[in-house]
PDB file of N, CA and C in Angstrom:
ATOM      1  N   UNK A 206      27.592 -54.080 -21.899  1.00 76.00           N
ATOM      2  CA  UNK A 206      27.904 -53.387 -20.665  1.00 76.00           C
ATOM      3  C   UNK A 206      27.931 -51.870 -20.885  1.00 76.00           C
ATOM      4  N   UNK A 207      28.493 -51.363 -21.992  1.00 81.00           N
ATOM      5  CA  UNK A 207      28.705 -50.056 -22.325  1.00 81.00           C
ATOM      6  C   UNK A 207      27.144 -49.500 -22.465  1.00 81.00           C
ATOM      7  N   UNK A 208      26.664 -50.032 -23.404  1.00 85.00           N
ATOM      8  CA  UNK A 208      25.404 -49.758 -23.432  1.00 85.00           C
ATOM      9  C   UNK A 208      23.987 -49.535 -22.441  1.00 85.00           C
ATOM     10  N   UNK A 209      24.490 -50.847 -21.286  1.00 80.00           N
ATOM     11  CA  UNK A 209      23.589 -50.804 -20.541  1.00 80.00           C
ATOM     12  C   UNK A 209      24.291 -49.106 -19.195  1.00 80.00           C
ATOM     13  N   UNK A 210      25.253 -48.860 -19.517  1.00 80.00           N
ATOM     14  CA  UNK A 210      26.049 -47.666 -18.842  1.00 80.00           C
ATOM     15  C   UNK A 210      25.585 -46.688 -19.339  1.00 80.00           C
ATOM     16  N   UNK A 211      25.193 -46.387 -20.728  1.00 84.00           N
ATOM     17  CA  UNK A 211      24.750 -45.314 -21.519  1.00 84.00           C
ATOM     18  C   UNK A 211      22.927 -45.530 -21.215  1.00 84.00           C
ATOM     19  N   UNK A 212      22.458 -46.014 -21.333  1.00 85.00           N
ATOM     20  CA  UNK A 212      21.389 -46.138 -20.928  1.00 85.00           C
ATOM     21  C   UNK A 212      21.218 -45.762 -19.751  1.00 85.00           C
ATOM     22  N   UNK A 213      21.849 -45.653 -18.482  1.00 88.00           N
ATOM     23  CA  UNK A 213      21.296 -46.289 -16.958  1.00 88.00           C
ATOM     24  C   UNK A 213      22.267 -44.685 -16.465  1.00 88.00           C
ATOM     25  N   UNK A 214      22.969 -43.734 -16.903  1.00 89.00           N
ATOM     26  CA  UNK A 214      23.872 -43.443 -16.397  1.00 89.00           C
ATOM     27  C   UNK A 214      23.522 -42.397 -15.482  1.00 89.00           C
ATOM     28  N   UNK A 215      22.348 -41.505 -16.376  1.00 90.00           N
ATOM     29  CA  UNK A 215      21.608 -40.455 -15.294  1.00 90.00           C
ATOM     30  C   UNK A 215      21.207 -41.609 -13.968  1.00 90.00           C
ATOM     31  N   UNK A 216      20.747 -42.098 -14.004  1.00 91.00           N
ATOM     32  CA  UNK A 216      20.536 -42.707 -12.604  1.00 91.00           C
ATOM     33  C   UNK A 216      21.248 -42.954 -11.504  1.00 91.00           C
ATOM     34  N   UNK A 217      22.670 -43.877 -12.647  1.00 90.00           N
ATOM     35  CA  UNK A 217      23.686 -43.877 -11.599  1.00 90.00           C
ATOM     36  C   UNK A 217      24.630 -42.746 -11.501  1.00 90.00           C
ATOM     37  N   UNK A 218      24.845 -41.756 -12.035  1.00 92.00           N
ATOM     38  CA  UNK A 218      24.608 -40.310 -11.472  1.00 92.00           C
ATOM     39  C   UNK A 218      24.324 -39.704 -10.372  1.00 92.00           C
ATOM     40  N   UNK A 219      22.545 -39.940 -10.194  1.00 94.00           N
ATOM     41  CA  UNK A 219      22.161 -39.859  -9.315  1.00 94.00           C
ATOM     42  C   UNK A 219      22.197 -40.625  -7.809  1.00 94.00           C
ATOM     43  N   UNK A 220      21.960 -41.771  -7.903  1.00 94.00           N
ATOM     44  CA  UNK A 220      22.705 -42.345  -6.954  1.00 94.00           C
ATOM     45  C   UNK A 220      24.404 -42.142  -6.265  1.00 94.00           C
ATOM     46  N   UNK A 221      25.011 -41.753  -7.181  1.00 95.00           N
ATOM     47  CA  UNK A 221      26.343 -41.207  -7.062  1.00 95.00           C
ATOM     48  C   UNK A 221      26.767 -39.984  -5.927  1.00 95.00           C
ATOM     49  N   UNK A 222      25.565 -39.035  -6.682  1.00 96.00           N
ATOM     50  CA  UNK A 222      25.436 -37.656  -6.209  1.00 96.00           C
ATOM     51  C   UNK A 222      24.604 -37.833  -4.870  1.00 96.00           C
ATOM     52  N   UNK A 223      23.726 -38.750  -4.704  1.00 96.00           N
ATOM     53  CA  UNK A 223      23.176 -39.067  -3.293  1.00 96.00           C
ATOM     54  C   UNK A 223      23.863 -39.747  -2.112  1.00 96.00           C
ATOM     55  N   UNK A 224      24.953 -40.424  -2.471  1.00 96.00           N
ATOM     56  CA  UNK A 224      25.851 -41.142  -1.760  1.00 96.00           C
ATOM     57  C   UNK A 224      26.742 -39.416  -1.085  1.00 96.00           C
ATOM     58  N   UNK A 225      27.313 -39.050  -2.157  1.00 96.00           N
ATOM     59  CA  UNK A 225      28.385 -37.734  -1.805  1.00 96.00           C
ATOM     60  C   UNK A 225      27.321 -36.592  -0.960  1.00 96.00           C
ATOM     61  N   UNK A 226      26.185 -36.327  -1.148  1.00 95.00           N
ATOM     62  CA  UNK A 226      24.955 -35.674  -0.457  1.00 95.00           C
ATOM     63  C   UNK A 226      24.920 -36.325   1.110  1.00 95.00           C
ATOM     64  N   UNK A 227      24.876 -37.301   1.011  1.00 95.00           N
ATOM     65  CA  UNK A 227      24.714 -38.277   2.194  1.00 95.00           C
ATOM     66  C   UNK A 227      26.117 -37.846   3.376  1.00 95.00           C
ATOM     67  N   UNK A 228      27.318 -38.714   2.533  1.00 95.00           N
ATOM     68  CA  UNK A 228      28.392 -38.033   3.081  1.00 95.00           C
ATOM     69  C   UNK A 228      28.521 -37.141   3.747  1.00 95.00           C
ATOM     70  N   UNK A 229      28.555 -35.737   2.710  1.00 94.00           N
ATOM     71  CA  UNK A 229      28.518 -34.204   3.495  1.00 94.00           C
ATOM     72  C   UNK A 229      27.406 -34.059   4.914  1.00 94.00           C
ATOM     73  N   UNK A 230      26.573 -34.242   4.373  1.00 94.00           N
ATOM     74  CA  UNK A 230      25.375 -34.171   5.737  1.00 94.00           C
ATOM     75  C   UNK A 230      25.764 -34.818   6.894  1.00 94.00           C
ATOM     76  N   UNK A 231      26.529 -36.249   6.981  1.00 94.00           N
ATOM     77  CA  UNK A 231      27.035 -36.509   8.314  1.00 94.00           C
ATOM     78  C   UNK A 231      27.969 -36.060   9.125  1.00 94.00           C
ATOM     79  N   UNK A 232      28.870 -35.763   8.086  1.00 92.00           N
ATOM     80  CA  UNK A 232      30.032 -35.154   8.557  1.00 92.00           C
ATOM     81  C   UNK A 232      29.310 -33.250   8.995  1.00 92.00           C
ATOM     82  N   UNK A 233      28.313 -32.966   8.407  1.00 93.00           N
ATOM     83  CA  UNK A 233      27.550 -31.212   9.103  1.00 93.00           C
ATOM     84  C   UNK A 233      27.043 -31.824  10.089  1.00 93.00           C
ATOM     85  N   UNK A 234      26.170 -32.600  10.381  1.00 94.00           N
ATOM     86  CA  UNK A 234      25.783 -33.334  11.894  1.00 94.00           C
ATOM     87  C   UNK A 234      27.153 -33.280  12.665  1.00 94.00           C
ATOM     88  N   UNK A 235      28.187 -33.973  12.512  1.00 92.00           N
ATOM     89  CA  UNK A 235      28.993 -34.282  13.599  1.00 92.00           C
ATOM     90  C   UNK A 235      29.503 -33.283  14.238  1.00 92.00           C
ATOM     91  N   UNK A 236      30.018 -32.289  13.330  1.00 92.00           N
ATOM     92  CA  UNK A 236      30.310 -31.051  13.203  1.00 92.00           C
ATOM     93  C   UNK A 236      29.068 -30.495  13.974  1.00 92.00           C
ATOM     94  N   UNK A 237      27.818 -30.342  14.092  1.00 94.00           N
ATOM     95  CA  UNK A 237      26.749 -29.760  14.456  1.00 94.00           C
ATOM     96  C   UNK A 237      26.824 -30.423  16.169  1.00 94.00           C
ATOM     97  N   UNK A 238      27.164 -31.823  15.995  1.00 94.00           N
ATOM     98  CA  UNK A 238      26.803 -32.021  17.664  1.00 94.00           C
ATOM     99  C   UNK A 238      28.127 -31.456  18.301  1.00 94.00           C
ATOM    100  N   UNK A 239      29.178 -31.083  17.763  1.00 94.00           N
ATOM    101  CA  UNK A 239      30.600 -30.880  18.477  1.00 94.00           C
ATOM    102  C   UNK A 239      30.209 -29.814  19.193  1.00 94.00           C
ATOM    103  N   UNK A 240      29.458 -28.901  18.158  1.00 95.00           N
ATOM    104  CA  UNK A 240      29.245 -27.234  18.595  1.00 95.00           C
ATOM    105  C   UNK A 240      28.024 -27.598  19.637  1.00 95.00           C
ATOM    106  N   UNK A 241      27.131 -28.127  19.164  1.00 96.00           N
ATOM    107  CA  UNK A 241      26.005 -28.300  20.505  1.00 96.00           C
ATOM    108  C   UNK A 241      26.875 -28.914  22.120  1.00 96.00           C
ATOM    109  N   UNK A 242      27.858 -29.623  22.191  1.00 95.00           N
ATOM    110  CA  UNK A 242      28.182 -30.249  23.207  1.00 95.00           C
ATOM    111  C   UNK A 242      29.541 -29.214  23.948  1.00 95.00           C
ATOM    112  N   UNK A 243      30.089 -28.438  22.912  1.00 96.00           N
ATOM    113  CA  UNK A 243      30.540 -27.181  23.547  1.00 96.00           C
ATOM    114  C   UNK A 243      29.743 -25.879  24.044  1.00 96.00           C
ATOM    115  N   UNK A 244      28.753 -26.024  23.546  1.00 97.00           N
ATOM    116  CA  UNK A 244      27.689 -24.870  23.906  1.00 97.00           C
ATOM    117  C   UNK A 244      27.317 -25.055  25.473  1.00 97.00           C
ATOM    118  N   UNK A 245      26.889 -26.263  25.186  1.00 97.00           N
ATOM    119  CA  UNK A 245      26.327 -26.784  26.730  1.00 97.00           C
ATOM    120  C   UNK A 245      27.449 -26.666  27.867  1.00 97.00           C
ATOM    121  N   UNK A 246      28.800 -27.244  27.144  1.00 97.00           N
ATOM    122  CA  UNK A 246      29.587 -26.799  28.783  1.00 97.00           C
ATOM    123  C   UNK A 246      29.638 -25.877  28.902  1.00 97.00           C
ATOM    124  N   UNK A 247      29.708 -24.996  28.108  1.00 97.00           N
ATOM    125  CA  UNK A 247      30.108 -23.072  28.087  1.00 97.00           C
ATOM    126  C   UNK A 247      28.938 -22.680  28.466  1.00 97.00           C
ATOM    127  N   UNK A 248      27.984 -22.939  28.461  1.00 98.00           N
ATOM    128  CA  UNK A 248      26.648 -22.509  29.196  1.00 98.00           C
ATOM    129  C   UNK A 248      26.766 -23.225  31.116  1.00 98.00           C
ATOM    130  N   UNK A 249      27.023 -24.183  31.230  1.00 97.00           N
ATOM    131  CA  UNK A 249      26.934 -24.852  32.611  1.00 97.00           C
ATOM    132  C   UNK A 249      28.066 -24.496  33.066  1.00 97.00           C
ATOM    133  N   UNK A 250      29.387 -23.618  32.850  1.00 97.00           N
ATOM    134  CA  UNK A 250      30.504 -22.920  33.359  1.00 97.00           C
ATOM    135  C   UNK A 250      29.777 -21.779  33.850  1.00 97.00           C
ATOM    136  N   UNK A 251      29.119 -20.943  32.677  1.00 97.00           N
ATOM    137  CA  UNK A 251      28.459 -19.879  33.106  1.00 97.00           C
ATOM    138  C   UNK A 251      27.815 -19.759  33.990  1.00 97.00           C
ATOM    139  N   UNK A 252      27.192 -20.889  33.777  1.00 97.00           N
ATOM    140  CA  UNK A 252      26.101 -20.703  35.085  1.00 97.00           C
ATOM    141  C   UNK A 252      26.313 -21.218  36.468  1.00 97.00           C
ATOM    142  N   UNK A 253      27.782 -22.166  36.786  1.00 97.00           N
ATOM    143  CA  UNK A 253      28.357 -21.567  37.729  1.00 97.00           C
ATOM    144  C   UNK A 253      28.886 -20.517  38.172  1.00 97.00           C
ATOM    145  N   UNK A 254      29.474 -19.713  37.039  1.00 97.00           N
ATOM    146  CA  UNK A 254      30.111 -18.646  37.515  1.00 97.00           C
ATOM    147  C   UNK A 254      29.132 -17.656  37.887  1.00 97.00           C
ATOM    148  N   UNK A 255      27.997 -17.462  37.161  1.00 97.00           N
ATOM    149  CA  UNK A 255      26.785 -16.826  37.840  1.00 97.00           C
ATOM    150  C   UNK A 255      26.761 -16.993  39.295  1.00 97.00           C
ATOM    151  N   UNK A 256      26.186 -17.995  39.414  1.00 97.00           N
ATOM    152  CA  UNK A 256      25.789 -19.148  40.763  1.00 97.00           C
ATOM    153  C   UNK A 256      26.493 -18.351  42.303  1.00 97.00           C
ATOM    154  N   UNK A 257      27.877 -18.740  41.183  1.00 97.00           N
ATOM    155  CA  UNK A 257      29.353 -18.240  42.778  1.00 97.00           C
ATOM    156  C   UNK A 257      28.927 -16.428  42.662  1.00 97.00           C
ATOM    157  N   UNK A 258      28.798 -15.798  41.520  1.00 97.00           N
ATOM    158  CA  UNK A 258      29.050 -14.317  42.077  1.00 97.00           C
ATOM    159  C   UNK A 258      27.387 -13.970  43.157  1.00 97.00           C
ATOM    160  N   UNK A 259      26.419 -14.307  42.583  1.00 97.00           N
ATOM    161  CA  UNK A 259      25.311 -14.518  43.166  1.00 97.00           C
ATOM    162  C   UNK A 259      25.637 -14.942  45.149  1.00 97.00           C
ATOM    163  N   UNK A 260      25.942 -15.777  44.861  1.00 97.00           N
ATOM    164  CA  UNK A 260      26.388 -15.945  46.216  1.00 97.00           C
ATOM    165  C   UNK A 260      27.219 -15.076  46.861  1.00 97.00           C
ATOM    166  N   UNK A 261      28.273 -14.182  46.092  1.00 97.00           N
ATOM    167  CA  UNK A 261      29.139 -13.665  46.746  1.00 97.00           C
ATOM    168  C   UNK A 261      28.441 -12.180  47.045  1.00 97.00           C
ATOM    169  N   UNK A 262      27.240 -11.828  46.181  1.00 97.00           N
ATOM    170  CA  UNK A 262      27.114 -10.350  46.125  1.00 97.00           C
ATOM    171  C   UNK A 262      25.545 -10.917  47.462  1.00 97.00           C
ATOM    172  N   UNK A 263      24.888 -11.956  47.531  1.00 97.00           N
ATOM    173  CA  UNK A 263      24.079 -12.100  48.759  1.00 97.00           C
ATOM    174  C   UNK A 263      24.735 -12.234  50.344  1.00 97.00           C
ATOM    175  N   UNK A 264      26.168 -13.080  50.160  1.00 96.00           N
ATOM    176  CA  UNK A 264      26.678 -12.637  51.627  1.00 96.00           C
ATOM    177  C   UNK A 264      27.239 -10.843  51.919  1.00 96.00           C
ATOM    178  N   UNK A 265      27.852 -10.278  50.619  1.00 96.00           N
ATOM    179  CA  UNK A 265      27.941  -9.000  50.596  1.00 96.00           C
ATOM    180  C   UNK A 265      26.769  -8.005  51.555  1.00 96.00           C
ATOM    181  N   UNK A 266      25.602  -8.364  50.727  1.00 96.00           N
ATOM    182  CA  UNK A 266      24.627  -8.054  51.314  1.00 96.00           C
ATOM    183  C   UNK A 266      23.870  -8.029  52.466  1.00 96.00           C
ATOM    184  N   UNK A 267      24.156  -9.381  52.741  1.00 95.00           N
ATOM    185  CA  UNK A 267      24.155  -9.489  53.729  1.00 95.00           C
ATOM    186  C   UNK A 267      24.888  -9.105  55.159  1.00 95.00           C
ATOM    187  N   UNK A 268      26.183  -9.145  55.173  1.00 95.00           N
ATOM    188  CA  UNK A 268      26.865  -8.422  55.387  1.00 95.00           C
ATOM    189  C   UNK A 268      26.886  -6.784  55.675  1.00 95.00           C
ATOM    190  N   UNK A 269      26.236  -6.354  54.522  1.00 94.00           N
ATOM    191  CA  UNK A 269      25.637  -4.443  55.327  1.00 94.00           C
ATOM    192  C   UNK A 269      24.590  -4.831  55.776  1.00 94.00           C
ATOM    193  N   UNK A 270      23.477  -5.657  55.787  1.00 91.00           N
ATOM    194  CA  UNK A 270      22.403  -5.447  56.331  1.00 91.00           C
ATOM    195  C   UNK A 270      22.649  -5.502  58.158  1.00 91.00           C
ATOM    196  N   UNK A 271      23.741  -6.675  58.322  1.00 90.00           N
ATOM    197  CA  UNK A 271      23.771  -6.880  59.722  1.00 90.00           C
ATOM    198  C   UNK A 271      24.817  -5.281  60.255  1.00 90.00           C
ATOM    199  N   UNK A 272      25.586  -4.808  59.246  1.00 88.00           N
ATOM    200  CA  UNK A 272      26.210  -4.020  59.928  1.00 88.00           C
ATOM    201  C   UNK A 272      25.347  -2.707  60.381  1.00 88.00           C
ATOM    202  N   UNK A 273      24.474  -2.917  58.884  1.00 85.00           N
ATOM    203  CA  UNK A 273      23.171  -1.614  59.507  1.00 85.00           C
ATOM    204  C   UNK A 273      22.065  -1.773  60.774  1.00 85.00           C
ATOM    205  N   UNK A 274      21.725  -3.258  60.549  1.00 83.00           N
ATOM    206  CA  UNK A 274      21.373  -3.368  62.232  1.00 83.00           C
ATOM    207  C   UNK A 274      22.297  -2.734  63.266  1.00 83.00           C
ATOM    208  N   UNK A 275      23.752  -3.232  63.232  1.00 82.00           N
ATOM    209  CA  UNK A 275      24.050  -3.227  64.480  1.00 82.00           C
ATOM    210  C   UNK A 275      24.240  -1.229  64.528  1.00 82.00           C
ATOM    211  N   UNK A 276      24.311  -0.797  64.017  1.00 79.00           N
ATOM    212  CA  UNK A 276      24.700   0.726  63.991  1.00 79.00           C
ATOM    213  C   UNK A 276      22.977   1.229  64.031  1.00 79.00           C
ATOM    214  N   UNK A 277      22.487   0.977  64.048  1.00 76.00           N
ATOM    215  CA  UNK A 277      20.881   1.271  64.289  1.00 76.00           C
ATOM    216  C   UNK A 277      21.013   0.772  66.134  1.00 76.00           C
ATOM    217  N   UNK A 278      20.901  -0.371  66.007  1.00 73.00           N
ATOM    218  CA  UNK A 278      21.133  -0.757  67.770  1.00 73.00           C
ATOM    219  C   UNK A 278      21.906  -0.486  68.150  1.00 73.00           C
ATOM    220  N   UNK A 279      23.079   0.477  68.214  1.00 72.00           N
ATOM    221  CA  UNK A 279      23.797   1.441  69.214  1.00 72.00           C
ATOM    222  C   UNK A 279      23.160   2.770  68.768  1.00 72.00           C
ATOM    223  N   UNK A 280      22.284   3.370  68.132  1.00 63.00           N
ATOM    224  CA  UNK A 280      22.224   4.910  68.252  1.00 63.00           C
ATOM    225  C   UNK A 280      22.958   5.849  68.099  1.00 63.00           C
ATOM    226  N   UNK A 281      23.738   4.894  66.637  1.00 55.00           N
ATOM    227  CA  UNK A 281      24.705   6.103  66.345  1.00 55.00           C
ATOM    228  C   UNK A 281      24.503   6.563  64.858  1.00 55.00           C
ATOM    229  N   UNK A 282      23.237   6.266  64.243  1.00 56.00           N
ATOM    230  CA  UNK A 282      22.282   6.776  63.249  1.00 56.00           C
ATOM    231  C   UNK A 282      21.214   6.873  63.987  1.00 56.00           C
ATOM    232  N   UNK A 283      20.498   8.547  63.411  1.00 59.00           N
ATOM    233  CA  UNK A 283      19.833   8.809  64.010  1.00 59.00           C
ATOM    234  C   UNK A 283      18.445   9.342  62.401  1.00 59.00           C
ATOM    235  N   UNK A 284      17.224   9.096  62.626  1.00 61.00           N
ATOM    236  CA  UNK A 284      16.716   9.621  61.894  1.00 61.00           C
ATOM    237  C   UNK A 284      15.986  10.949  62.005  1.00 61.00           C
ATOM    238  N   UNK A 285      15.851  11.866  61.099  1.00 61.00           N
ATOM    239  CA  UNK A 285      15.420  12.908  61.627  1.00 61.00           C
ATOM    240  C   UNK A 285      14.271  13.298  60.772  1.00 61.00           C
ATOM    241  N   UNK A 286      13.522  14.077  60.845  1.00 65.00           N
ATOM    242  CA  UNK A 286      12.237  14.578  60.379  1.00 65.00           C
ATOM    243  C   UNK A 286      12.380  15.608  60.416  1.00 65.00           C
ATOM    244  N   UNK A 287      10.829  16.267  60.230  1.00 61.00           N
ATOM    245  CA  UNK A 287      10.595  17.632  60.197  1.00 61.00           C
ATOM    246  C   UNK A 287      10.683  18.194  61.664  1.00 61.00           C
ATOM    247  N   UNK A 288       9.996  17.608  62.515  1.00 61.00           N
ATOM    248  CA  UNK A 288       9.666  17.508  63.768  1.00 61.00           C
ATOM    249  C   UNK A 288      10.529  17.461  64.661  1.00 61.00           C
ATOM    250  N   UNK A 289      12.257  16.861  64.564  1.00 60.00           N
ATOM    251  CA  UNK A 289      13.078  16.878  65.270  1.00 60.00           C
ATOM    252  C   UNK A 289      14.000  17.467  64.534  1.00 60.00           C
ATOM    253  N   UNK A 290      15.114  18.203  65.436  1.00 59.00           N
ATOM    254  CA  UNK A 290      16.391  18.794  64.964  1.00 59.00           C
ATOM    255  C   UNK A 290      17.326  18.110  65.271  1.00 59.00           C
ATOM    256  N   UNK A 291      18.241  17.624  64.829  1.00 57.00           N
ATOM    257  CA  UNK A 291      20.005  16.934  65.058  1.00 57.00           C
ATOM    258  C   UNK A 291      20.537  17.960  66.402  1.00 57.00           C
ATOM    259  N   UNK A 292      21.393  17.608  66.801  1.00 59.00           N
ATOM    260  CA  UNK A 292      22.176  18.058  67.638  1.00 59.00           C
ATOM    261  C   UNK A 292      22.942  19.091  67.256  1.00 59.00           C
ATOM    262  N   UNK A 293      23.271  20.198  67.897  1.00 60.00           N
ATOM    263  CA  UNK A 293      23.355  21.615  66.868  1.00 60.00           C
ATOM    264  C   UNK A 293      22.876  22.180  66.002  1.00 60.00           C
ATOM    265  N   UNK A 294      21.641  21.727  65.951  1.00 58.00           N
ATOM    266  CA  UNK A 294      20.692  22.537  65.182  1.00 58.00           C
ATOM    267  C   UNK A 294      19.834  23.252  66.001  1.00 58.00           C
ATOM    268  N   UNK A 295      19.775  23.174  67.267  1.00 53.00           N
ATOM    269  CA  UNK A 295      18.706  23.690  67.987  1.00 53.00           C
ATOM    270  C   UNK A 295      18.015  25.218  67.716  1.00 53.00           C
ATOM    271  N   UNK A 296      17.001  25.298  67.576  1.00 51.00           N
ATOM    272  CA  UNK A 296      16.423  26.785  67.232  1.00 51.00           C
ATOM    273  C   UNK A 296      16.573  27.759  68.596  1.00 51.00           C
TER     274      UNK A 296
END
């Protein structure tokens, strides 16, 4: 038995060292999907929170656009040119 141990031992060595190789690597996978499966919610939070400000800065927007209509349709911006003078400016 001793002998066939002294004979065989680099091998089972190696096999030894491939088992503990093996080991480590699953346990860096598991470890590897934890971080991949936190990534992903922290990415799909984000990108709600994107989503909502997006929305909030298009009704914003929206929002001056109608107010600039309506102050255009009463005539209380006026545009002026070269060609016309404002009110108290008259030459």
């Amino acid at each position: 038995m001793l002998e066939a141990l002294r004979d065989f031992w680099a091998i089972i060595m190696a096999f030894v060292g491939l088992g503990v190789w093996l080991v480590k690597l699953e346990a860096k996978m598991g470890g590897n999907s934890k971080d991949i499966a936190r990534l992903e919610k922290q990415i799909e939070r984000e990108r709600l929170d994107t989503r909502e400000k997006l929305e909030d800065l298009t009704d914003m927007m929206r929002e001056q656009n109608r107010d600039i209509k309506i102050l255009l349709g009463r005539g209380h911006i006026q545009h002026w040119d070269d060609r016309t003078q404002p009110p108290g400016r008259a030459r």
